[in-house]
mmCIF file of C-alpha atoms in Angstrom:
data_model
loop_
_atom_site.group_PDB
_atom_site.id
_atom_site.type_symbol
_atom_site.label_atom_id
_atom_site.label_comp_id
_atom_site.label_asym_id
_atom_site.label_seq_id
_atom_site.Cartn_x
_atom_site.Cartn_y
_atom_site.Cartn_z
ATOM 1 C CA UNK A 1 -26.095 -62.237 10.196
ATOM 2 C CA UNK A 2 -26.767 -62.433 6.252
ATOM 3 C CA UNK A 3 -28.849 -59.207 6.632
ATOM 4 C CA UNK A 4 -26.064 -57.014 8.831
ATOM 5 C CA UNK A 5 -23.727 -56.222 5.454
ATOM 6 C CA UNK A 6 -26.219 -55.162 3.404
ATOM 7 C CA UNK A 7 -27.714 -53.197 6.218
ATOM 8 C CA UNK A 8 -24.892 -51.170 6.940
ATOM 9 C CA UNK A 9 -24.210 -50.302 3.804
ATOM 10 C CA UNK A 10 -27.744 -48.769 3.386
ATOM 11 C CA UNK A 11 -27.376 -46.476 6.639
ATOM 12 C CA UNK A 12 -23.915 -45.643 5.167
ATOM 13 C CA UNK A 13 -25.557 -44.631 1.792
ATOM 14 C CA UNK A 14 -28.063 -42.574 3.991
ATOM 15 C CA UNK A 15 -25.958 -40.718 6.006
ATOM 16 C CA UNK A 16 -23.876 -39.879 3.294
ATOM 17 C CA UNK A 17 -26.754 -38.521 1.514
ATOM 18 C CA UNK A 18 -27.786 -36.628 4.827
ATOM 19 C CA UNK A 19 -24.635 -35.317 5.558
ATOM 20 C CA UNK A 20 -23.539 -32.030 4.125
ATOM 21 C CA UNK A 21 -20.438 -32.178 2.095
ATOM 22 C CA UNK A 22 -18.616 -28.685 1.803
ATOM 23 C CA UNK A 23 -18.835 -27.992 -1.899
ATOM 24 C CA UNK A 24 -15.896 -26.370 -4.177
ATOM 25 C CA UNK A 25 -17.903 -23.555 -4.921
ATOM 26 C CA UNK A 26 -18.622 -22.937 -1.507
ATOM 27 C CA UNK A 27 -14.795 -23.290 -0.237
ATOM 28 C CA UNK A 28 -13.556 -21.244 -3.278
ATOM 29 C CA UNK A 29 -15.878 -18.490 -2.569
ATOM 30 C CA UNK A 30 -14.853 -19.045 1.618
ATOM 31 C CA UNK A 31 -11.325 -18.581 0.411
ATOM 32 C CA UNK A 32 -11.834 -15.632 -1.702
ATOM 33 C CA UNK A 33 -14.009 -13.806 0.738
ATOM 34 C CA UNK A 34 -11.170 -14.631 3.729
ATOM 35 C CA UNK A 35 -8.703 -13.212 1.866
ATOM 36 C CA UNK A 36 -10.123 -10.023 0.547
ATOM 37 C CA UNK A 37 -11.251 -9.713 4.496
ATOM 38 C CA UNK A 38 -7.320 -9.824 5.383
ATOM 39 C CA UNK A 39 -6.198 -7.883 2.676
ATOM 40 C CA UNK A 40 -9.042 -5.074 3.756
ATOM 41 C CA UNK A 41 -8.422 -5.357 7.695
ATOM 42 C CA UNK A 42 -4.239 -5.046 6.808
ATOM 43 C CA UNK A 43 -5.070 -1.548 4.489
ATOM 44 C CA UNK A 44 -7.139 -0.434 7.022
ATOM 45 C CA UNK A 45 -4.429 -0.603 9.263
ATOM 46 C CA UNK A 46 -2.143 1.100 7.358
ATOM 47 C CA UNK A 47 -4.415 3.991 6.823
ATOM 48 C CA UNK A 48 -4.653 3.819 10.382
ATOM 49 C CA UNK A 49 -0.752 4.021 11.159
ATOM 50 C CA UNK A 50 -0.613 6.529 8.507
ATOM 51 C CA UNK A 51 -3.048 9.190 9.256
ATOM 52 C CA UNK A 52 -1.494 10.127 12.776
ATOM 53 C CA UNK A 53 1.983 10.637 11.743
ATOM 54 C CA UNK A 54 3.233 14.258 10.805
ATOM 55 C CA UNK A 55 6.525 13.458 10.960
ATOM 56 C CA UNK A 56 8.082 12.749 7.454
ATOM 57 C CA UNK A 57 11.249 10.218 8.327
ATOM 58 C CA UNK A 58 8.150 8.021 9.982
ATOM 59 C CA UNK A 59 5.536 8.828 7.555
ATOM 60 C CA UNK A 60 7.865 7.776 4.551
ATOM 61 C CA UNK A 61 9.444 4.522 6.316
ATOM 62 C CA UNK A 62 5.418 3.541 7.323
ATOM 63 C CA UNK A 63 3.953 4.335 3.719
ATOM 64 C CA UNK A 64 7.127 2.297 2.165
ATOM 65 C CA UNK A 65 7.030 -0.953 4.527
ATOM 66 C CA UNK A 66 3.574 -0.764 4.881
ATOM 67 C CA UNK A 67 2.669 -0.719 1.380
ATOM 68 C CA UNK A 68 5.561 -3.411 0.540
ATOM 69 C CA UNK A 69 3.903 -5.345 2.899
ATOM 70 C CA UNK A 70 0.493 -4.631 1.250
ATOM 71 C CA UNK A 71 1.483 -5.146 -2.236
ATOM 72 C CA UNK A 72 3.533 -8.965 -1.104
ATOM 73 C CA UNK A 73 0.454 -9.775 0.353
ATOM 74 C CA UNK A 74 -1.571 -8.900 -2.731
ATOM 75 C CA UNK A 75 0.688 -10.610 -4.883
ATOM 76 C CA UNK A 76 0.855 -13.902 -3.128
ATOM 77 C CA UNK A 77 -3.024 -14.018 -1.878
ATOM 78 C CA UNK A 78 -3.749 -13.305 -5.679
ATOM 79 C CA UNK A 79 -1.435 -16.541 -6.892
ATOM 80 C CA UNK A 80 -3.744 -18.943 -4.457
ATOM 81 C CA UNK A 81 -6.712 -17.912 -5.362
ATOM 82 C CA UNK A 82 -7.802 -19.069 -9.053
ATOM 83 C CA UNK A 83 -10.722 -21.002 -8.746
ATOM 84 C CA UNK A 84 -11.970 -23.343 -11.098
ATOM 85 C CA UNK A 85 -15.757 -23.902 -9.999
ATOM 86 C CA UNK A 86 -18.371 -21.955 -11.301
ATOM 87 C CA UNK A 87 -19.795 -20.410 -8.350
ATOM 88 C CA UNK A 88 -23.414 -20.014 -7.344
ATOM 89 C CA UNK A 89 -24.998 -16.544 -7.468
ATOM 90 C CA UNK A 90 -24.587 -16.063 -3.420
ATOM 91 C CA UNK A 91 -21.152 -16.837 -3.515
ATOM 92 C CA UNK A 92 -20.327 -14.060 -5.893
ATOM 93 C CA UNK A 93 -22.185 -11.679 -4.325
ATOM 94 C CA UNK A 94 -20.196 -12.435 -1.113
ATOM 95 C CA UNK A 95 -17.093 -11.925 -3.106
ATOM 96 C CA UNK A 96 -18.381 -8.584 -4.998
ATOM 97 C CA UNK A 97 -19.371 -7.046 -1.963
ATOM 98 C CA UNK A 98 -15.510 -8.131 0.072
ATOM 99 C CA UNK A 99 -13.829 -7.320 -3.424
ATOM 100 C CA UNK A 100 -15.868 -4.169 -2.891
ATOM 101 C CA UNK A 101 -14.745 -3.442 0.541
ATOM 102 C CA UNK A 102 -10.931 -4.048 -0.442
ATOM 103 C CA UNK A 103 -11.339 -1.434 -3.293
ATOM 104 C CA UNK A 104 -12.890 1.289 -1.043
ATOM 105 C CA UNK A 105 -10.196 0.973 2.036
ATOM 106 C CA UNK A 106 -7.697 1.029 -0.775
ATOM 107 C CA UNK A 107 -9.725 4.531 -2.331
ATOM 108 C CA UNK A 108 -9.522 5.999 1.729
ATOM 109 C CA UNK A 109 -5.853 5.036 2.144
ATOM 110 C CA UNK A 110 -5.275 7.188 -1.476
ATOM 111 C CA UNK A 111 -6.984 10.058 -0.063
ATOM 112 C CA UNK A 112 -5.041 9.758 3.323
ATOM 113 C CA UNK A 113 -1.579 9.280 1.000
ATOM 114 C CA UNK A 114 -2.471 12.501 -0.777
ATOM 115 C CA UNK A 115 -3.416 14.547 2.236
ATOM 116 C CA UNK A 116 -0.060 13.779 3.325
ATOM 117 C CA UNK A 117 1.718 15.470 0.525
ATOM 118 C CA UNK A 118 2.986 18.310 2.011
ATOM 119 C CA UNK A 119 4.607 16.802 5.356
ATOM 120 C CA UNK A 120 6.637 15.001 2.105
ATOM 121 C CA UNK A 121 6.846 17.848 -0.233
ATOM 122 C CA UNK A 122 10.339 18.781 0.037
ATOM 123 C CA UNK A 123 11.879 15.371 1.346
ATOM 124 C CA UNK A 124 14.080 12.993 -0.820
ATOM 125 C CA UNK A 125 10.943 10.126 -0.268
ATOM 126 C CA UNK A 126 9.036 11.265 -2.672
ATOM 127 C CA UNK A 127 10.133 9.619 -5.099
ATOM 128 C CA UNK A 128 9.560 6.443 -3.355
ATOM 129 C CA UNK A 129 6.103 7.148 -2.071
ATOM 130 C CA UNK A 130 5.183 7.668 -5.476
ATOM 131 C CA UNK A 131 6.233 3.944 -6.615
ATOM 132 C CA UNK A 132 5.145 2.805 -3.651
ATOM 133 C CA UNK A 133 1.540 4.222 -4.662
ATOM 134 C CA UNK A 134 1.758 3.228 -8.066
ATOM 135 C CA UNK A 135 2.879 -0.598 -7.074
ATOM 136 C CA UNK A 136 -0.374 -0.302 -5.405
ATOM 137 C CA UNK A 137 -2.669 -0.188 -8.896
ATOM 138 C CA UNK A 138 -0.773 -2.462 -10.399
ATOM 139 C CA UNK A 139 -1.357 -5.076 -8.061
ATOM 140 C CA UNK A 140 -4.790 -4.460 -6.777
ATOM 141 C CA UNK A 141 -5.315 -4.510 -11.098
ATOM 142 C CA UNK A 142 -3.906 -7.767 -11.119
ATOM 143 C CA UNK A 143 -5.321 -9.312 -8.099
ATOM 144 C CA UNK A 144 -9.273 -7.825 -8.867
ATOM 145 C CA UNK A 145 -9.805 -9.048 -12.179
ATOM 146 C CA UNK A 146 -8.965 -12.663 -11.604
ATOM 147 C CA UNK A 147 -11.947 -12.606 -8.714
ATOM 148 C CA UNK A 148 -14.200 -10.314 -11.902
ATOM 149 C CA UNK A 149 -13.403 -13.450 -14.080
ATOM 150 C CA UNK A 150 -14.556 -15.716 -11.282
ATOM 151 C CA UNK A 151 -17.591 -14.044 -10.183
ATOM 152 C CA UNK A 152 -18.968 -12.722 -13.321
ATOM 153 C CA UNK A 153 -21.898 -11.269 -11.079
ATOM 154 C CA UNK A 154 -19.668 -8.158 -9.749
ATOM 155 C CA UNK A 155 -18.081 -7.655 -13.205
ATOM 156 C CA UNK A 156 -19.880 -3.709 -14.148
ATOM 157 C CA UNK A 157 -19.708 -2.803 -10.647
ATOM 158 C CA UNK A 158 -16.542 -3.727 -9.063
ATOM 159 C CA UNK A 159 -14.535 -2.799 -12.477
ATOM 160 C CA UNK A 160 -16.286 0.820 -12.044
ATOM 161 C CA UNK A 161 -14.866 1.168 -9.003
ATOM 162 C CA UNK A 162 -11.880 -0.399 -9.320
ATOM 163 C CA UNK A 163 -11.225 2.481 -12.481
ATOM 164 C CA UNK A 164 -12.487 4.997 -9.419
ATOM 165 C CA UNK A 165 -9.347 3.673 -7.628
ATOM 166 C CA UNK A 166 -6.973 3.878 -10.202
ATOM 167 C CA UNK A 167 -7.741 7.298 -11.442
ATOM 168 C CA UNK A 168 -7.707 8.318 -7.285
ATOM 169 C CA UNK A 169 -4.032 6.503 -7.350
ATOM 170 C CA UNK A 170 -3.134 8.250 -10.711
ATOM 171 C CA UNK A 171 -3.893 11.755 -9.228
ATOM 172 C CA UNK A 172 -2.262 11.037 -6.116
ATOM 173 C CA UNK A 173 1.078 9.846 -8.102
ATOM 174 C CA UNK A 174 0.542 13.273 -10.199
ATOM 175 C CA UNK A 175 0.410 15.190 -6.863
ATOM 176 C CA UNK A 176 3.440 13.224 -5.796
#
């Protein structure tokens, strides 16, 4: 009976050393990875939507709500994901290569946005689709370099392409 505390306690310690414990790193990089997936997946839908409509009423309406929708989503995935643990060298290449992904789709939906000029050319949307296009750098600026600052590992890269997008969004807005 004397022996039964003491025991327990050591197959507590034990088990507790056995057991793995999801780390903040690992969730913080889990969370950042999850939402750049979304955020990807919900462009590529909108590029999607986009590229089979001719008609400009529809084309204008999608690019408007869709890319309100895109740019909300940006905004508020952006404000929960700070994240305060240094990450290990895996984890930022897991974010690198979803930030990477993000800033691509984004890159295909400008080039899908400026193919569609003309079915907008003489419409009174354009002057929307151009904000619309232009809220678009501004928030993919402010929601990529948070994750550069947190995974210093895709810093060179992902800020190369990330100027790739914005000068693709800047010549689209000039086309507009």
């Amino acid at each position: 009976m004397q022996f039964k505390f003491p025991l327990i306690s050591a197959l507590f310690a034990i088990s507790a050393i056995a057991t793995p414990v999801p780390s903040t790193q690992t969730s913080c990089a889990n969370v950042a990875v999850s939402a750049l997936n979304g955020l990807t997946s919900q462009v590529a839908d909108l590029n999607s939507a986009l590229a089979g409509k001719e008609d400009p009423v529809s084309l204008a309406n999608a690019i408007i709500a869709g890319f309100a929708s895109d740019i909300l989503t940006i905004l508020t995935t952006g404000l929960s994901l700070p994240c305060d643990a240094t990450l290990t060298h895996q984890n930022q290449e897991d974010i690198c290569d979803a930030a990477s992904s993000f800033i691509k789709e984004d890159k295909t939906l400008v080039s899908t946005l400026s193919s569609k000029r003309t079915v907008l050319s003489d419409t009174i949307w354009l002057g929307a689709v151009e904000g619309a296009i232009s809220g678009l750098a501004s928030a993919t600026n402010g929601y990529i370099y948070p994750i550069i600052d947190s995974a210093p590992a895709c810093g060179g890269s992902i800020e190369s392409e990330l100027n790739s997008l914005i000068d693709a969004i800047n010549e689209a807005v000039g086309a507009y």
